[in-house]
Amino acid sequence: MKSAEQSNVDAQYNLGVMYFHGRGVPQDYKEAAKWFVKSAEQGNAEAQYQLGATYRDGQGIPKNYREAVRWLSKSAEQGNVNAQNNLGGMYFHGEGVPRNYKEAVKWLLKSGEQGNADAQFRIGVMYYGGEGVPQDYQYSYMWLNLAVAQGNNSACELRDALAESLLPEQIAEGQRLSREWMKKKAK
């Protein structure tokens, strides 16, 4: 706690996490938010993500989508995969920003390409519906398949439902795209 009080950015973030989850201290979302703010203001990407999520969910501080977008954007710009996914979701739903599928795709792809299963699922949904991207069932299948490989059950249900309406060669193409992506990612 002393390091956090002396403006140590990592200690501030860690103390926020402790209060958020009640680890070694009583759970206190308001106190967690206080420490996330201190760390986030010093540029800690994880703290910026947590603060954005805290504003989005209204835990310990009033729900404020604009502030959520502000902090998630700062974290996403630093490459935080979870912030990129959440920011993409906020653009998709128009929370704190005007609905913008192109911007949603931009952030979801950044996250999905780094292996975030939730972002991969969302990208699959967007290709399925042609939201922000051209409708493409093979790419939808590919992204859903990638999310399934990481245990995303919602992606499994949608991928399997999609497969029922595809020709065998379309499924094979979606599977090929998945394999190519995984090989590229492994390098």
Short mmCIF file of C-alpha atoms in Angstrom, two decimals:
data_model
loop_
_atom_site.label_atom_id
_atom_site.label_comp_id
_atom_site.label_asym_id
_atom_site.label_seq_id
_atom_site.Cartn_x
_atom_site.Cartn_y
_atom_site.Cartn_z
CA MET A 1 0.00 0.00 0.00
CA LYS A 2 2.91 2.32 0.74
CA SER A 3 4.22 2.02 -2.83
CA ALA A 4 0.76 2.81 -4.18
CA GLU A 5 0.53 5.89 -1.97
CA GLN A 6 3.94 6.96 -3.31
CA SER A 7 2.53 6.96 -6.87
CA ASN A 8 4.01 3.64 -8.00
CA VAL A 9 1.86 3.01 -11.07
CA ASP A 10 2.01 -0.80 -10.86
CA ALA A 11 1.35 -0.84 -7.12
CA GLN A 12 -1.66 1.43 -7.65
CA TYR A 13 -3.06 -0.90 -10.29
CA ASN A 14 -2.41 -3.99 -8.14
CA LEU A 15 -4.08 -2.38 -5.14
CA GLY A 16 -7.08 -1.58 -7.33
CA VAL A 17 -7.26 -5.24 -8.37
CA MET A 18 -7.04 -6.33 -4.73
CA TYR A 19 -9.95 -4.08 -3.76
CA PHE A 20 -11.94 -5.05 -6.86
CA HIS A 21 -11.71 -8.78 -6.11
CA GLY A 22 -11.47 -8.58 -2.31
CA ARG A 23 -8.03 -10.20 -2.17
CA GLY A 24 -6.41 -9.51 1.19
CA VAL A 25 -8.73 -6.54 1.73
CA PRO A 26 -12.51 -6.19 1.92
CA GLN A 27 -14.04 -5.98 -1.56
CA ASP A 28 -14.68 -2.32 -2.31
CA TYR A 29 -15.43 -1.26 -5.89
CA LYS A 30 -15.27 2.44 -5.03
CA GLU A 31 -11.78 2.05 -3.55
CA ALA A 32 -10.74 -0.09 -6.53
CA ALA A 33 -11.89 2.63 -8.93
CA LYS A 34 -9.89 5.22 -6.97
CA TRP A 35 -6.67 3.25 -7.46
CA PHE A 36 -7.45 2.42 -11.09
CA VAL A 37 -7.84 6.17 -11.76
CA LYS A 38 -4.46 6.95 -10.17
CA SER A 39 -2.68 4.27 -12.20
CA ALA A 40 -4.61 4.93 -15.43
CA GLU A 41 -3.80 8.64 -15.33
CA GLN A 42 -0.11 7.65 -15.35
CA GLY A 43 -0.60 5.59 -18.53
CA ASN A 44 -0.94 2.03 -17.21
CA ALA A 45 -2.80 0.18 -19.99
CA GLU A 46 -4.23 -2.49 -17.67
CA ALA A 47 -5.53 0.16 -15.27
CA GLN A 48 -7.00 2.10 -18.18
CA TYR A 49 -8.79 -1.07 -19.30
CA GLN A 50 -10.09 -1.81 -15.80
CA LEU A 51 -11.21 1.79 -15.34
CA GLY A 52 -13.02 1.71 -18.69
CA ALA A 53 -14.73 -1.55 -17.75
CA THR A 54 -15.60 -0.11 -14.33
CA TYR A 55 -17.24 2.94 -15.95
CA ARG A 56 -19.03 0.68 -18.45
CA ASP A 57 -20.44 -1.55 -15.70
CA GLY A 58 -20.94 1.14 -13.05
CA GLN A 59 -19.01 -0.69 -10.35
CA GLY A 60 -17.96 1.69 -7.59
CA ILE A 61 -18.55 4.71 -9.79
CA PRO A 62 -21.60 5.84 -11.74
CA LYS A 63 -22.06 4.10 -15.09
CA ASN A 64 -20.71 6.41 -17.79
CA TYR A 65 -20.29 5.05 -21.31
CA ARG A 66 -18.44 8.14 -22.56
CA GLU A 67 -15.81 7.76 -19.85
CA ALA A 68 -15.69 4.03 -20.54
CA VAL A 69 -14.93 4.70 -24.20
CA ARG A 70 -12.30 7.30 -23.28
CA TRP A 71 -10.36 4.93 -21.03
CA LEU A 72 -10.86 1.85 -23.18
CA SER A 73 -9.55 3.83 -26.17
CA LYS A 74 -6.38 4.79 -24.30
CA SER A 75 -5.78 1.18 -23.33
CA ALA A 76 -6.71 -0.19 -26.77
CA GLU A 77 -4.25 2.20 -28.43
CA GLN A 78 -1.54 0.62 -26.26
CA GLY A 79 -2.49 -2.82 -27.59
CA ASN A 80 -4.58 -4.15 -24.70
CA VAL A 81 -6.52 -7.05 -26.24
CA ASN A 82 -9.43 -6.90 -23.79
CA ALA A 83 -9.79 -3.14 -24.20
CA GLN A 84 -9.81 -3.55 -27.98
CA ASN A 85 -12.56 -6.17 -27.71
CA ASN A 86 -14.65 -4.08 -25.31
CA LEU A 87 -14.17 -0.90 -27.35
CA GLY A 88 -15.24 -2.78 -30.48
CA GLY A 89 -18.34 -3.93 -28.62
CA MET A 90 -19.17 -0.38 -27.55
CA TYR A 91 -18.92 0.84 -31.15
CA PHE A 92 -21.03 -2.12 -32.28
CA HIS A 93 -23.80 -1.34 -29.78
CA GLY A 94 -23.46 2.46 -29.88
CA GLU A 95 -22.65 2.76 -26.18
CA GLY A 96 -21.00 6.11 -25.40
CA VAL A 97 -20.36 6.67 -29.10
CA PRO A 98 -22.55 6.65 -32.19
CA ARG A 99 -23.01 3.11 -33.52
CA ASN A 100 -20.21 2.56 -36.02
CA TYR A 101 -19.72 -0.93 -37.45
CA LYS A 102 -16.52 0.03 -39.31
CA GLU A 103 -14.91 1.22 -36.07
CA ALA A 104 -16.23 -1.87 -34.29
CA VAL A 105 -14.62 -4.12 -36.91
CA LYS A 106 -11.33 -2.21 -36.65
CA TRP A 107 -11.02 -2.83 -32.90
CA LEU A 108 -12.47 -6.33 -32.92
CA LEU A 109 -10.01 -7.39 -35.63
CA LYS A 110 -7.09 -6.02 -33.61
CA SER A 111 -8.26 -8.06 -30.64
CA GLY A 112 -9.32 -11.14 -32.61
CA GLU A 113 -6.05 -11.27 -34.50
CA GLN A 114 -4.29 -11.45 -31.13
CA GLY A 115 -6.41 -14.47 -30.22
CA ASN A 116 -9.25 -13.00 -28.15
CA ALA A 117 -12.06 -15.57 -28.47
CA ASP A 118 -14.84 -13.09 -27.66
CA ALA A 119 -13.63 -10.75 -30.41
CA GLN A 120 -13.34 -13.68 -32.81
CA PHE A 121 -16.95 -14.60 -32.03
CA ARG A 122 -18.12 -11.02 -32.60
CA ILE A 123 -16.24 -10.83 -35.92
CA GLY A 124 -17.87 -14.09 -36.98
CA VAL A 125 -21.27 -12.61 -36.15
CA MET A 126 -20.48 -9.47 -38.14
CA TYR A 127 -19.42 -11.47 -41.22
CA TYR A 128 -22.56 -13.59 -40.82
CA GLY A 129 -24.82 -10.53 -40.83
CA GLY A 130 -22.75 -8.31 -43.13
CA GLU A 131 -22.42 -5.65 -40.43
CA GLY A 132 -19.38 -3.44 -41.09
CA VAL A 133 -17.97 -6.05 -43.47
CA PRO A 134 -19.31 -7.70 -46.60
CA GLN A 135 -21.49 -10.69 -45.73
CA ASP A 136 -19.24 -13.73 -46.10
CA TYR A 137 -20.24 -17.08 -44.65
CA GLN A 138 -16.80 -18.66 -45.12
CA TYR A 139 -15.12 -15.87 -43.14
CA SER A 140 -17.92 -16.06 -40.60
CA TYR A 141 -17.27 -19.79 -40.28
CA MET A 142 -13.52 -19.18 -39.98
CA TRP A 143 -13.80 -16.64 -37.15
CA LEU A 144 -16.44 -18.68 -35.34
CA ASN A 145 -14.27 -21.78 -35.70
CA LEU A 146 -11.30 -19.92 -34.18
CA ALA A 147 -13.45 -18.89 -31.22
CA VAL A 148 -14.75 -22.46 -30.85
CA ALA A 149 -11.17 -23.74 -30.70
CA GLN A 150 -10.81 -21.65 -27.54
CA GLY A 151 -14.00 -22.96 -25.96
CA ASN A 152 -16.49 -20.22 -26.86
CA ASN A 153 -19.83 -22.06 -26.63
CA SER A 154 -21.87 -19.30 -28.29
CA ALA A 155 -19.55 -19.47 -31.29
CA CYS A 156 -20.00 -23.25 -31.40
CA GLU A 157 -23.79 -22.95 -31.57
CA LEU A 158 -23.71 -20.30 -34.31
CA ARG A 159 -20.99 -22.08 -36.31
CA ASP A 160 -22.93 -25.34 -36.24
CA ALA A 161 -26.17 -23.59 -37.24
CA LEU A 162 -24.31 -21.83 -40.06
CA ALA A 163 -22.80 -25.12 -41.24
CA GLU A 164 -26.29 -26.56 -41.75
CA SER A 165 -26.94 -23.97 -44.47
CA LEU A 166 -23.53 -24.22 -46.18
CA LEU A 167 -22.38 -26.50 -48.95
CA PRO A 168 -19.62 -28.97 -48.01
CA GLU A 169 -17.08 -27.01 -50.07
CA GLN A 170 -17.99 -23.79 -48.23
CA ILE A 171 -17.41 -25.51 -44.89
CA ALA A 172 -14.11 -26.88 -46.19
CA GLU A 173 -13.07 -23.36 -47.22
CA GLY A 174 -13.95 -21.99 -43.78
CA GLN A 175 -11.92 -24.75 -42.16
CA ARG A 176 -8.99 -24.09 -44.52
CA LEU A 177 -9.06 -20.39 -43.65
CA SER A 178 -9.04 -21.31 -39.94
CA ARG A 179 -6.03 -23.60 -40.38
CA GLU A 180 -4.16 -20.94 -42.36
CA TRP A 181 -4.85 -18.34 -39.69
CA MET A 182 -3.63 -20.68 -36.94
CA LYS A 183 -0.44 -21.52 -38.87
CA LYS A 184 0.23 -17.82 -39.45
CA LYS A 185 -0.41 -17.08 -35.78
CA ALA A 186 1.97 -19.86 -34.68
CA LYS A 187 4.89 -18.27 -36.57
#
